[in-house]
Amino acid sequence: MADISDDQMDNYRDAFSLFDKMGDNCIALGDLGNAVRALGLNPTEAEVKKARADVEAEGIERIPFETFLPIFLSVQRNAPKYSAKDYIEGLRVFDKDGNGTISSAELRHVLTTLGEPMEDEEVDELISGYEDGQGCVNYEDLIRMLTTKE
């Protein structure tokens, strides 16, 4: 863990502490996925369940930061590395006219039914401002916005 800067470690500890509801420098096992997500990762529920099962097998219900950090780093290390181009290519399949847009209804259907489904409210928030007058979304602009780090 020598490759973690002091600033990164502080960020990890700060995010972890947001889920420490008892003030004992531990978080409930049920908050593991949310704590990992608070640090910018997006593990699937299956990944979270596996990490939880590993800890539950030890009979632990609350985990200290020292147990959380290796779990977080493992999820980070195993996170898929997709580029904006990969996502754009995936959405191009739905671009019937080849003009860089797909209908917002079709995008909503894909996002709420395939893979790890999103809620309708999440999709609304995601496409807000990217839908044109014909009910289409420029998926290249949307993906660039989502993959650009501020």
mmCIF file with all atom_site columns, N, CA and C in Angstrom, residues 52-88:
data_model
loop_
_atom_site.group_PDB
_atom_site.id
_atom_site.type_symbol
_atom_site.label_atom_id
_atom_site.label_alt_id
_atom_site.label_comp_id
_atom_site.label_asym_id
_atom_site.label_entity_id
_atom_site.label_seq_id
_atom_site.pdbx_PDB_ins_code
_atom_site.Cartn_x
_atom_site.Cartn_y
_atom_site.Cartn_z
_atom_site.occupancy
_atom_site.B_iso_or_equiv
_atom_site.pdbx_formal_charge
_atom_site.auth_seq_id
_atom_site.auth_comp_id
_atom_site.auth_asym_id
_atom_site.auth_atom_id
_atom_site.pdbx_PDB_model_num
ATOM 1   N N  . ARG A 1 52 ? -18.586 -8.968  0.952   1.00 0.00 ? 52 ARG A N  1
ATOM 2   C CA . ARG A 1 52 ? -19.285 -9.107  2.235   1.00 0.00 ? 52 ARG A CA 1
ATOM 3   C C  . ARG A 1 52 ? -19.196 -10.532 2.753   1.00 0.00 ? 52 ARG A C  1
ATOM 4   N N  . ALA A 1 53 ? -19.359 -11.497 1.854   1.00 0.00 ? 53 ALA A N  1
ATOM 5   C CA . ALA A 1 53 ? -19.317 -12.907 2.261   1.00 0.00 ? 53 ALA A CA 1
ATOM 6   C C  . ALA A 1 53 ? -17.957 -13.268 2.841   1.00 0.00 ? 53 ALA A C  1
ATOM 7   N N  . ASP A 1 54 ? -16.903 -12.735 2.253   1.00 0.00 ? 54 ASP A N  1
ATOM 8   C CA . ASP A 1 54 ? -15.554 -13.005 2.761   1.00 0.00 ? 54 ASP A CA 1
ATOM 9   C C  . ASP A 1 54 ? -15.414 -12.498 4.196   1.00 0.00 ? 54 ASP A C  1
ATOM 10  N N  . VAL A 1 55 ? -15.969 -11.333 4.486   1.00 0.00 ? 55 VAL A N  1
ATOM 11  C CA . VAL A 1 55 ? -15.879 -10.754 5.823   1.00 0.00 ? 55 VAL A CA 1
ATOM 12  C C  . VAL A 1 55 ? -16.860 -11.449 6.771   1.00 0.00 ? 55 VAL A C  1
ATOM 13  N N  . GLU A 1 56 ? -18.061 -11.727 6.283   1.00 0.00 ? 56 GLU A N  1
ATOM 14  C CA . GLU A 1 56 ? -19.068 -12.408 7.113   1.00 0.00 ? 56 GLU A CA 1
ATOM 15  C C  . GLU A 1 56 ? -18.584 -13.778 7.566   1.00 0.00 ? 56 GLU A C  1
ATOM 16  N N  . ALA A 1 57 ? -17.797 -14.441 6.717   1.00 0.00 ? 57 ALA A N  1
ATOM 17  C CA . ALA A 1 57 ? -17.277 -15.765 7.066   1.00 0.00 ? 57 ALA A CA 1
ATOM 18  C C  . ALA A 1 57 ? -16.419 -15.704 8.323   1.00 0.00 ? 57 ALA A C  1
ATOM 19  N N  . GLU A 1 58 ? -15.866 -14.519 8.588   1.00 0.00 ? 58 GLU A N  1
ATOM 20  C CA . GLU A 1 58 ? -15.050 -14.334 9.784   1.00 0.00 ? 58 GLU A CA 1
ATOM 21  C C  . GLU A 1 58 ? -15.904 -13.916 10.981  1.00 0.00 ? 58 GLU A C  1
ATOM 22  N N  . GLY A 1 59 ? -17.220 -13.804 10.775  1.00 0.00 ? 59 GLY A N  1
ATOM 23  C CA . GLY A 1 59 ? -18.130 -13.451 11.863  1.00 0.00 ? 59 GLY A CA 1
ATOM 24  C C  . GLY A 1 59 ? -18.120 -11.975 12.225  1.00 0.00 ? 59 GLY A C  1
ATOM 25  N N  . ILE A 1 60 ? -17.708 -11.131 11.311  1.00 0.00 ? 60 ILE A N  1
ATOM 26  C CA . ILE A 1 60 ? -17.604 -9.695  11.568  1.00 0.00 ? 60 ILE A CA 1
ATOM 27  C C  . ILE A 1 60 ? -18.842 -8.979  11.036  1.00 0.00 ? 60 ILE A C  1
ATOM 28  N N  . GLU A 1 61 ? -19.449 -8.121  11.861  1.00 0.00 ? 61 GLU A N  1
ATOM 29  C CA . GLU A 1 61 ? -20.618 -7.347  11.433  1.00 0.00 ? 61 GLU A CA 1
ATOM 30  C C  . GLU A 1 61 ? -20.278 -5.888  11.160  1.00 0.00 ? 61 GLU A C  1
ATOM 31  N N  . ARG A 1 62 ? -19.213 -5.402  11.799  1.00 0.00 ? 62 ARG A N  1
ATOM 32  C CA . ARG A 1 62 ? -18.746 -4.029  11.571  1.00 0.00 ? 62 ARG A CA 1
ATOM 33  C C  . ARG A 1 62 ? -17.275 -4.110  11.203  1.00 0.00 ? 62 ARG A C  1
ATOM 34  N N  . ILE A 1 63 ? -16.908 -3.380  10.169  1.00 0.00 ? 63 ILE A N  1
ATOM 35  C CA . ILE A 1 63 ? -15.522 -3.489  9.720   1.00 0.00 ? 63 ILE A CA 1
ATOM 36  C C  . ILE A 1 63 ? -14.761 -2.185  9.946   1.00 0.00 ? 63 ILE A C  1
ATOM 37  N N  . PRO A 1 64 ? -13.543 -2.309  10.439  1.00 0.00 ? 64 PRO A N  1
ATOM 38  C CA . PRO A 1 64 ? -12.704 -1.128  10.623  1.00 0.00 ? 64 PRO A CA 1
ATOM 39  C C  . PRO A 1 64 ? -12.084 -0.708  9.284   1.00 0.00 ? 64 PRO A C  1
ATOM 40  N N  . PHE A 1 65 ? -11.547 0.486   9.258   1.00 0.00 ? 65 PHE A N  1
ATOM 41  C CA . PHE A 1 65 ? -10.929 1.003   8.043   1.00 0.00 ? 65 PHE A CA 1
ATOM 42  C C  . PHE A 1 65 ? -9.832  0.069   7.541   1.00 0.00 ? 65 PHE A C  1
ATOM 43  N N  . GLU A 1 66 ? -9.087  -0.517  8.456   1.00 0.00 ? 66 GLU A N  1
ATOM 44  C CA . GLU A 1 66 ? -7.974  -1.398  8.076   1.00 0.00 ? 66 GLU A CA 1
ATOM 45  C C  . GLU A 1 66 ? -8.456  -2.637  7.328   1.00 0.00 ? 66 GLU A C  1
ATOM 46  N N  . THR A 1 67 ? -9.694  -3.043  7.555   1.00 0.00 ? 67 THR A N  1
ATOM 47  C CA . THR A 1 67 ? -10.279 -4.157  6.812   1.00 0.00 ? 67 THR A CA 1
ATOM 48  C C  . THR A 1 67 ? -10.911 -3.655  5.512   1.00 0.00 ? 67 THR A C  1
ATOM 49  N N  . PHE A 1 68 ? -11.499 -2.475  5.565   1.00 0.00 ? 68 PHE A N  1
ATOM 50  C CA . PHE A 1 68 ? -12.144 -1.886  4.395   1.00 0.00 ? 68 PHE A CA 1
ATOM 51  C C  . PHE A 1 68 ? -11.145 -1.568  3.291   1.00 0.00 ? 68 PHE A C  1
ATOM 52  N N  . LEU A 1 69 ? -10.005 -0.994  3.637   1.00 0.00 ? 69 LEU A N  1
ATOM 53  C CA . LEU A 1 69 ? -9.062  -0.516  2.626   1.00 0.00 ? 69 LEU A CA 1
ATOM 54  C C  . LEU A 1 69 ? -8.625  -1.617  1.661   1.00 0.00 ? 69 LEU A C  1
ATOM 55  N N  . PRO A 1 70 ? -8.201  -2.785  2.124   1.00 0.00 ? 70 PRO A N  1
ATOM 56  C CA . PRO A 1 70 ? -7.821  -3.829  1.160   1.00 0.00 ? 70 PRO A CA 1
ATOM 57  C C  . PRO A 1 70 ? -8.996  -4.275  0.268   1.00 0.00 ? 70 PRO A C  1
ATOM 58  N N  . ILE A 1 71 ? -10.212 -4.263  0.817   1.00 0.00 ? 71 ILE A N  1
ATOM 59  C CA . ILE A 1 71 ? -11.387 -4.607  0.013   1.00 0.00 ? 71 ILE A CA 1
ATOM 60  C C  . ILE A 1 71 ? -11.572 -3.566  -1.080  1.00 0.00 ? 71 ILE A C  1
ATOM 61  N N  . PHE A 1 72 ? -11.512 -2.288  -0.693  1.00 0.00 ? 72 PHE A N  1
ATOM 62  C CA . PHE A 1 72 ? -11.653 -1.200  -1.661  1.00 0.00 ? 72 PHE A CA 1
ATOM 63  C C  . PHE A 1 72 ? -10.579 -1.295  -2.740  1.00 0.00 ? 72 PHE A C  1
ATOM 64  N N  . LEU A 1 73 ? -9.333  -1.496  -2.337  1.00 0.00 ? 73 LEU A N  1
ATOM 65  C CA . LEU A 1 73 ? -8.232  -1.560  -3.307  1.00 0.00 ? 73 LEU A CA 1
ATOM 66  C C  . LEU A 1 73 ? -8.382  -2.754  -4.249  1.00 0.00 ? 73 LEU A C  1
ATOM 67  N N  . SER A 1 74 ? -8.928  -3.854  -3.739  1.00 0.00 ? 74 SER A N  1
ATOM 68  C CA . SER A 1 74 ? -9.170  -5.021  -4.581  1.00 0.00 ? 74 SER A CA 1
ATOM 69  C C  . SER A 1 74 ? -10.244 -4.721  -5.626  1.00 0.00 ? 74 SER A C  1
ATOM 70  N N  . VAL A 1 75 ? -11.325 -4.070  -5.197  1.00 0.00 ? 75 VAL A N  1
ATOM 71  C CA . VAL A 1 75 ? -12.386 -3.699  -6.140  1.00 0.00 ? 75 VAL A CA 1
ATOM 72  C C  . VAL A 1 75 ? -11.832 -2.722  -7.166  1.00 0.00 ? 75 VAL A C  1
ATOM 73  N N  . GLN A 1 76 ? -11.028 -1.772  -6.714  1.00 0.00 ? 76 GLN A N  1
ATOM 74  C CA . GLN A 1 76 ? -10.430 -0.777  -7.606  1.00 0.00 ? 76 GLN A CA 1
ATOM 75  C C  . GLN A 1 76 ? -9.515  -1.450  -8.632  1.00 0.00 ? 76 GLN A C  1
ATOM 76  N N  . ARG A 1 77 ? -8.713  -2.379  -8.172  1.00 0.00 ? 77 ARG A N  1
ATOM 77  C CA . ARG A 1 77 ? -7.766  -3.078  -9.039  1.00 0.00 ? 77 ARG A CA 1
ATOM 78  C C  . ARG A 1 77 ? -8.499  -3.920  -10.085 1.00 0.00 ? 77 ARG A C  1
ATOM 79  N N  . ASN A 1 78 ? -9.635  -4.503  -9.694  1.00 0.00 ? 78 ASN A N  1
ATOM 80  C CA . ASN A 1 78 ? -10.372 -5.391  -10.594 1.00 0.00 ? 78 ASN A CA 1
ATOM 81  C C  . ASN A 1 78 ? -11.448 -4.686  -11.409 1.00 0.00 ? 78 ASN A C  1
ATOM 82  N N  . ALA A 1 79 ? -11.605 -3.387  -11.208 1.00 0.00 ? 79 ALA A N  1
ATOM 83  C CA . ALA A 1 79 ? -12.628 -2.640  -11.943 1.00 0.00 ? 79 ALA A CA 1
ATOM 84  C C  . ALA A 1 79 ? -12.281 -2.640  -13.429 1.00 0.00 ? 79 ALA A C  1
ATOM 85  N N  . PRO A 1 80 ? -13.279 -2.876  -14.268 1.00 0.00 ? 80 PRO A N  1
ATOM 86  C CA . PRO A 1 80 ? -13.007 -2.862  -15.712 1.00 0.00 ? 80 PRO A CA 1
ATOM 87  C C  . PRO A 1 80 ? -12.560 -1.472  -16.154 1.00 0.00 ? 80 PRO A C  1
ATOM 88  N N  . LYS A 1 81 ? -11.666 -1.458  -17.087 1.00 0.00 ? 81 LYS A N  1
ATOM 89  C CA . LYS A 1 81 ? -11.132 -0.195  -17.604 1.00 0.00 ? 81 LYS A CA 1
ATOM 90  C C  . LYS A 1 81 ? -11.691 0.029   -19.011 1.00 0.00 ? 81 LYS A C  1
ATOM 91  N N  . TYR A 1 82 ? -12.829 0.700   -19.068 1.00 0.00 ? 82 TYR A N  1
ATOM 92  C CA . TYR A 1 82 ? -13.452 0.996   -20.356 1.00 0.00 ? 82 TYR A CA 1
ATOM 93  C C  . TYR A 1 82 ? -13.196 2.446   -20.711 1.00 0.00 ? 82 TYR A C  1
ATOM 94  N N  . SER A 1 83 ? -13.055 2.695   -21.997 1.00 0.00 ? 83 SER A N  1
ATOM 95  C CA . SER A 1 83 ? -12.871 4.065   -22.467 1.00 0.00 ? 83 SER A CA 1
ATOM 96  C C  . SER A 1 83 ? -14.197 4.596   -23.003 1.00 0.00 ? 83 SER A C  1
ATOM 97  N N  . ALA A 1 84 ? -14.238 5.883   -23.228 1.00 0.00 ? 84 ALA A N  1
ATOM 98  C CA . ALA A 1 84 ? -15.430 6.497   -23.812 1.00 0.00 ? 84 ALA A CA 1
ATOM 99  C C  . ALA A 1 84 ? -15.742 5.837   -25.145 1.00 0.00 ? 84 ALA A C  1
ATOM 100 N N  . LYS A 1 85 ? -14.707 5.518   -25.887 1.00 0.00 ? 85 LYS A N  1
ATOM 101 C CA . LYS A 1 85 ? -14.890 4.881   -27.198 1.00 0.00 ? 85 LYS A CA 1
ATOM 102 C C  . LYS A 1 85 ? -15.623 3.545   -27.062 1.00 0.00 ? 85 LYS A C  1
ATOM 103 N N  . ASP A 1 86 ? -15.308 2.771   -26.039 1.00 0.00 ? 86 ASP A N  1
ATOM 104 C CA . ASP A 1 86 ? -15.978 1.489   -25.813 1.00 0.00 ? 86 ASP A CA 1
ATOM 105 C C  . ASP A 1 86 ? -17.472 1.683   -25.580 1.00 0.00 ? 86 ASP A C  1
ATOM 106 N N  . TYR A 1 87 ? -17.832 2.652   -24.756 1.00 0.00 ? 87 TYR A N  1
ATOM 107 C CA . TYR A 1 87 ? -19.235 2.917   -24.468 1.00 0.00 ? 87 TYR A CA 1
ATOM 108 C C  . TYR A 1 87 ? -19.964 3.438   -25.709 1.00 0.00 ? 87 TYR A C  1
ATOM 109 N N  . ILE A 1 88 ? -19.312 4.300   -26.443 1.00 0.00 ? 88 ILE A N  1
ATOM 110 C CA . ILE A 1 88 ? -19.917 4.847   -27.670 1.00 0.00 ? 88 ILE A CA 1
ATOM 111 C C  . ILE A 1 88 ? -20.179 3.722   -28.661 1.00 0.00 ? 88 ILE A C  1
#
